[in-house]
Amino acid sequence: MNYSIVTEFMILGFTRKPGLQGILFIVFLFIYLMAFLGNMLIVIAIIYNTTLHTPMYLLLLALAIVDIICTTSIIPKMLGTMVMSDKTISYGGCMSQLFFFTWSLGAEMVLFTTMAYDRYLAICFPLRYSTIMNYHMCVALLSIVMAIAVTNSWVHTGLILRLTFCGPNTIDHFFCEIPPLLALSCSPVRINEVMVYVADITLAVGDFTLTCISYGFIIAAILRIRSAEGKKKAFSTCSSHLIVVSLYYSPVIYTYIRPASSYTFERDKVVAALYTLVTPTLNPIVYSFRNKDMQTGIRKVFTFLKH
């Protein structure tokens, strides 16, 4: 049972320099609007267009929803602390933010692997793809993603809820993440650190390895394509996917693989921005907006809105 004296936390935010606050507010607001509107457009386009009701696009729909939840659980509160004098978040609010962020983190990592597996089947086994990746298989994969994400989130949030926070209550970060909360705990955090390490190895390192293996097979299949134009297009798609995936996994692995005593929050805030702000903004551009079927679907949405 938790006996914390602390009932609210003070969030220091991205920077304590008043001159930078205004600039960062505009930058982060722009990034959030790009991420939110971009992912929302994907959600609407896929739901509205029945031609996009295929496994590949259902996985993209799931990714867009996860990115909306991830950014919305963090950025609006962060923007609020930048412009208001009240920089506090209630204990319950902090734990809710932690739960939804940890859920989206786990879901996104497993989704990247699932999407890589889907592309592997489509490119390496094109004739058998529709048989293997049918509606039931897609639902089963998304159920596994959800189960892993919820379990991961419940474990870490539950372990944080067991900790005692007796002061100080200042979070040197722009949201309630596991590392800065462990640094504030008055009770031992060894179990938390072990579980974070286990999750980082299994989810982050494991999923990244499986994703890279899938793309390795995809690249090998691309090399067998005779058309130079086809090779160029496929390599362009693969390389952009791998860059975004690496931009996501690398900072996550770096952040969560270390003990609480080694965190350097000024640097870690910039690292955290990569997987909370940058990747959710890039995902729609890299995975959806460059796709011809998706472009057609988005045009249909805009045509419908005009009428």
mmCIF file of N, CA, C and O in Angstrom, residues 201-243:
data_model
loop_
_atom_site.group_PDB
_atom_site.id
_atom_site.type_symbol
_atom_site.label_atom_id
_atom_site.label_comp_id
_atom_site.label_asym_id
_atom_site.label_seq_id
_atom_site.Cartn_x
_atom_site.Cartn_y
_atom_site.Cartn_z
ATOM 1 N N ILE A 201 14.845 -4.749 -22.368
ATOM 2 C CA ILE A 201 15.506 -5.815 -23.125
ATOM 3 C C ILE A 201 14.494 -6.580 -23.988
ATOM 4 O O ILE A 201 14.731 -6.821 -25.177
ATOM 5 N N THR A 202 13.348 -6.964 -23.387
ATOM 6 C CA THR A 202 12.378 -7.782 -24.125
ATOM 7 C C THR A 202 11.611 -6.966 -25.159
ATOM 8 O O THR A 202 11.493 -7.378 -26.317
ATOM 9 N N LEU A 203 11.083 -5.803 -24.743
ATOM 10 C CA LEU A 203 10.257 -5.009 -25.657
ATOM 11 C C LEU A 203 11.095 -4.183 -26.624
ATOM 12 O O LEU A 203 10.934 -4.296 -27.844
ATOM 13 N N ALA A 204 11.979 -3.336 -26.089
ATOM 14 C CA ALA A 204 12.729 -2.427 -26.965
ATOM 15 C C ALA A 204 13.786 -3.163 -27.792
ATOM 16 O O ALA A 204 13.736 -3.149 -29.029
ATOM 17 N N VAL A 205 14.733 -3.835 -27.114
ATOM 18 C CA VAL A 205 15.809 -4.526 -27.842
ATOM 19 C C VAL A 205 15.241 -5.690 -28.650
ATOM 20 O O VAL A 205 15.594 -5.885 -29.823
ATOM 21 N N GLY A 206 14.322 -6.465 -28.037
ATOM 22 C CA GLY A 206 13.727 -7.616 -28.725
ATOM 23 C C GLY A 206 12.962 -7.211 -29.963
ATOM 24 O O GLY A 206 13.160 -7.780 -31.045
ATOM 25 N N ASP A 207 12.064 -6.215 -29.816
ATOM 26 C CA ASP A 207 11.261 -5.766 -30.961
ATOM 27 C C ASP A 207 12.118 -5.130 -32.047
ATOM 28 O O ASP A 207 11.854 -5.319 -33.235
ATOM 29 N N PHE A 208 13.127 -4.352 -31.636
ATOM 30 C CA PHE A 208 14.012 -3.710 -32.606
ATOM 31 C C PHE A 208 14.761 -4.764 -33.416
ATOM 32 O O PHE A 208 14.896 -4.649 -34.647
ATOM 33 N N THR A 209 15.216 -5.821 -32.738
ATOM 34 C CA THR A 209 15.929 -6.917 -33.415
ATOM 35 C C THR A 209 15.018 -7.606 -34.424
ATOM 36 O O THR A 209 15.406 -7.839 -35.579
ATOM 37 N N LEU A 210 13.783 -7.947 -34.000
ATOM 38 C CA LEU A 210 12.817 -8.614 -34.893
ATOM 39 C C LEU A 210 12.456 -7.729 -36.088
ATOM 40 O O LEU A 210 12.314 -8.217 -37.214
ATOM 41 N N THR A 211 12.310 -6.405 -35.828
ATOM 42 C CA THR A 211 12.002 -5.453 -36.907
ATOM 43 C C THR A 211 13.134 -5.413 -37.929
ATOM 44 O O THR A 211 12.892 -5.443 -39.147
ATOM 45 N N CYS A 212 14.365 -5.363 -37.428
ATOM 46 C CA CYS A 212 15.537 -5.321 -38.314
ATOM 47 C C CYS A 212 15.669 -6.609 -39.127
ATOM 48 O O CYS A 212 16.037 -6.574 -40.308
ATOM 49 N N ILE A 213 15.364 -7.759 -38.493
ATOM 50 C CA ILE A 213 15.411 -9.047 -39.205
ATOM 51 C C ILE A 213 14.386 -9.057 -40.346
ATOM 52 O O ILE A 213 14.697 -9.459 -41.468
ATOM 53 N N SER A 214 13.165 -8.568 -40.046
ATOM 54 C CA SER A 214 12.114 -8.503 -41.079
ATOM 55 C C SER A 214 12.563 -7.648 -42.253
ATOM 56 O O SER A 214 12.404 -8.040 -43.423
ATOM 57 N N TYR A 215 13.147 -6.477 -41.947
ATOM 58 C CA TYR A 215 13.610 -5.585 -43.017
ATOM 59 C C TYR A 215 14.820 -6.172 -43.746
ATOM 60 O O TYR A 215 15.031 -5.881 -44.930
ATOM 61 N N GLY A 216 15.599 -6.989 -43.052
ATOM 62 C CA GLY A 216 16.717 -7.676 -43.699
ATOM 63 C C GLY A 216 16.223 -8.604 -44.798
ATOM 64 O O GLY A 216 16.756 -8.610 -45.917
ATOM 65 N N PHE A 217 15.166 -9.383 -44.495
ATOM 66 C CA PHE A 217 14.549 -10.267 -45.499
ATOM 67 C C PHE A 217 13.914 -9.460 -46.634
ATOM 68 O O PHE A 217 13.973 -9.859 -47.794
ATOM 69 N N ILE A 218 13.304 -8.330 -46.255
ATOM 70 C CA ILE A 218 12.663 -7.459 -47.265
ATOM 71 C C ILE A 218 13.709 -6.914 -48.242
ATOM 72 O O ILE A 218 13.514 -6.942 -49.461
ATOM 73 N N ILE A 219 14.831 -6.435 -47.700
ATOM 74 C CA ILE A 219 15.915 -5.879 -48.536
ATOM 75 C C ILE A 219 16.490 -6.969 -49.451
ATOM 76 O O ILE A 219 16.787 -6.721 -50.627
ATOM 77 N N ALA A 220 16.640 -8.189 -48.904
ATOM 78 C CA ALA A 220 17.143 -9.312 -49.711
ATOM 79 C C ALA A 220 16.195 -9.593 -50.881
ATOM 80 O O ALA A 220 16.631 -9.872 -52.003
ATOM 81 N N ALA A 221 14.881 -9.501 -50.611
ATOM 82 C CA ALA A 221 13.884 -9.712 -51.671
ATOM 83 C C ALA A 221 13.930 -8.586 -52.696
ATOM 84 O O ALA A 221 13.787 -8.828 -53.905
ATOM 85 N N ILE A 222 14.166 -7.361 -52.230
ATOM 86 C CA ILE A 222 14.253 -6.193 -53.126
ATOM 87 C C ILE A 222 15.438 -6.335 -54.090
ATOM 88 O O ILE A 222 15.342 -5.993 -55.265
ATOM 89 N N LEU A 223 16.544 -6.857 -53.582
ATOM 90 C CA LEU A 223 17.751 -7.024 -54.400
ATOM 91 C C LEU A 223 17.523 -7.968 -55.579
ATOM 92 O O LEU A 223 18.248 -7.920 -56.573
ATOM 93 N N ARG A 224 16.496 -8.823 -55.440
ATOM 94 C CA ARG A 224 16.187 -9.767 -56.529
ATOM 95 C C ARG A 224 15.277 -9.139 -57.588
ATOM 96 O O ARG A 224 15.037 -9.739 -58.642
ATOM 97 N N ILE A 225 14.778 -7.930 -57.321
ATOM 98 C CA ILE A 225 13.933 -7.229 -58.301
ATOM 99 C C ILE A 225 14.802 -6.774 -59.482
ATOM 100 O O ILE A 225 15.867 -6.188 -59.286
ATOM 101 N N ARG A 226 14.362 -7.032 -60.693
ATOM 102 C CA ARG A 226 15.161 -6.689 -61.876
ATOM 103 C C ARG A 226 15.039 -5.212 -62.250
ATOM 104 O O ARG A 226 15.973 -4.611 -62.764
ATOM 105 N N SER A 227 13.873 -4.644 -61.996
ATOM 106 C CA SER A 227 13.635 -3.244 -62.361
ATOM 107 C C SER A 227 14.439 -2.296 -61.469
ATOM 108 O O SER A 227 14.327 -2.339 -60.239
ATOM 109 N N ALA A 228 15.255 -1.445 -62.087
ATOM 110 C CA ALA A 228 16.068 -0.479 -61.336
ATOM 111 C C ALA A 228 15.179 0.537 -60.620
ATOM 112 O O ALA A 228 15.440 0.930 -59.473
ATOM 113 N N GLU A 229 14.099 0.944 -61.303
ATOM 114 C CA GLU A 229 13.156 1.908 -60.726
ATOM 115 C C GLU A 229 12.445 1.299 -59.515
ATOM 116 O O GLU A 229 12.241 1.953 -58.495
ATOM 117 N N GLY A 230 12.076 0.022 -59.655
ATOM 118 C CA GLY A 230 11.417 -0.698 -58.557
ATOM 119 C C GLY A 230 12.309 -0.820 -57.342
ATOM 120 O O GLY A 230 11.872 -0.639 -56.207
ATOM 121 N N LYS A 231 13.607 -1.135 -57.606
ATOM 122 C CA LYS A 231 14.593 -1.234 -56.518
ATOM 123 C C LYS A 231 14.746 0.091 -55.793
ATOM 124 O O LYS A 231 14.765 0.143 -54.561
ATOM 125 N N LYS A 232 14.868 1.159 -56.571
ATOM 126 C CA LYS A 232 15.072 2.493 -56.004
ATOM 127 C C LYS A 232 13.896 2.898 -55.100
ATOM 128 O O LYS A 232 14.079 3.393 -53.986
ATOM 129 N N LYS A 233 12.678 2.655 -55.579
ATOM 130 C CA LYS A 233 11.472 3.016 -54.827
ATOM 131 C C LYS A 233 11.365 2.196 -53.542
ATOM 132 O O LYS A 233 11.061 2.717 -52.469
ATOM 133 N N ALA A 234 11.635 0.895 -53.655
ATOM 134 C CA ALA A 234 11.537 -0.005 -52.498
ATOM 135 C C ALA A 234 12.590 0.339 -51.453
ATOM 136 O O ALA A 234 12.301 0.351 -50.254
ATOM 137 N N PHE A 235 13.821 0.613 -51.903
ATOM 138 C CA PHE A 235 14.902 0.979 -50.988
ATOM 139 C C PHE A 235 14.593 2.294 -50.277
ATOM 140 O O PHE A 235 14.866 2.463 -49.090
ATOM 141 N N SER A 236 14.018 3.246 -51.012
ATOM 142 C CA SER A 236 13.640 4.544 -50.430
ATOM 143 C C SER A 236 12.633 4.359 -49.294
ATOM 144 O O SER A 236 12.756 4.951 -48.217
ATOM 145 N N THR A 237 11.630 3.492 -49.548
ATOM 146 C CA THR A 237 10.599 3.212 -48.545
ATOM 147 C C THR A 237 11.204 2.524 -47.328
ATOM 148 O O THR A 237 10.955 2.918 -46.187
ATOM 149 N N CYS A 238 12.010 1.486 -47.574
ATOM 150 C CA CYS A 238 12.627 0.716 -46.490
ATOM 151 C C CYS A 238 13.546 1.577 -45.622
ATOM 152 O O CYS A 238 13.514 1.491 -44.401
ATOM 153 N N SER A 239 14.372 2.397 -46.297
ATOM 154 C CA SER A 239 15.331 3.225 -45.547
ATOM 155 C C SER A 239 14.615 4.242 -44.670
ATOM 156 O O SER A 239 14.999 4.463 -43.519
ATOM 157 N N SER A 240 13.536 4.853 -45.188
ATOM 158 C CA SER A 240 12.792 5.837 -44.393
ATOM 159 C C SER A 240 12.111 5.175 -43.197
ATOM 160 O O SER A 240 12.090 5.723 -42.095
ATOM 161 N N HIS A 241 11.581 3.950 -43.396
ATOM 162 C CA HIS A 241 10.967 3.191 -42.299
ATOM 163 C C HIS A 241 12.003 2.887 -41.227
ATOM 164 O O HIS A 241 11.744 3.068 -40.034
ATOM 165 N N LEU A 242 13.174 2.425 -41.660
ATOM 166 C CA LEU A 242 14.234 2.052 -40.710
ATOM 167 C C LEU A 242 14.766 3.258 -39.932
ATOM 168 O O LEU A 242 15.102 3.141 -38.754
ATOM 169 N N ILE A 243 14.835 4.412 -40.591
ATOM 170 C CA ILE A 243 15.297 5.637 -39.913
ATOM 171 C C ILE A 243 14.329 6.014 -38.791
ATOM 172 O O ILE A 243 14.740 6.296 -37.666
#
